[in-house]
């Protein structure tokens, strides 16, 4: 029997939640509705969904607070989060991504846009088709086990950052523009802005710790992963 991807909708307005749920059901998803953070936490404790649609403005804990909390929890960390927001301003979008959201949808949005974004984050979460390992210097990535180590020590890398690192390591020493990375790492990037790449590169560097200098910013061109990082001024 085909398993429908479970989508947890965290939205306090019943009319919006019902509209989203109906559209998801018609398109092969299994929606679950929670009206606030407490209800959402109960659903998460029972069964992990495949993706979370999280409203920015909620009674009690805000969507940002919940995103941070779920990203900090090892069990919920791998679940992709899409922020639903009426805030279209760039700083708000960046705040959502920095809190741990994988993407955002600005209200009002079309059903097609919502479905495209959900499918995109599910694709990014899907395991790599190529089960291989790649090493650059003392940085080792194993795609089969989804593990990254630096000097033999394991690193915690999120699902999107893992895919980004995998691509950069397989094409090391080359400069990749933001649009190239969107195309190769995100796939269907119709709705994703180039600024999203910067946020995930920042997150990847934070995860790499002492190895972060290997991911270089090439001013005006993009990013490069190198075995011999240059000492950058300022």
mmCIF file of C-alpha atoms in Angstrom, residues 4 67 90 101 113 151 166 172 178 222:
data_model
loop_
_atom_site.group_PDB
_atom_site.id
_atom_site.type_symbol
_atom_site.label_atom_id
_atom_site.label_comp_id
_atom_site.label_asym_id
_atom_site.label_seq_id
_atom_site.Cartn_x
_atom_site.Cartn_y
_atom_site.Cartn_z
ATOM 1 C CA UNK A 4 1.187 9.125 1.855
ATOM 2 C CA UNK A 67 11.223 26.024 14.880
ATOM 3 C CA UNK A 90 13.560 40.042 3.663
ATOM 4 C CA UNK A 101 13.103 26.643 8.724
ATOM 5 C CA UNK A 113 3.254 27.029 -4.915
ATOM 6 C CA UNK A 151 39.848 14.747 11.937
ATOM 7 C CA UNK A 166 28.204 16.569 -0.556
ATOM 8 C CA UNK A 172 35.959 20.674 -4.809
ATOM 9 C CA UNK A 178 24.383 30.687 -6.012
ATOM 10 C CA UNK A 222 29.880 32.331 -5.290
#
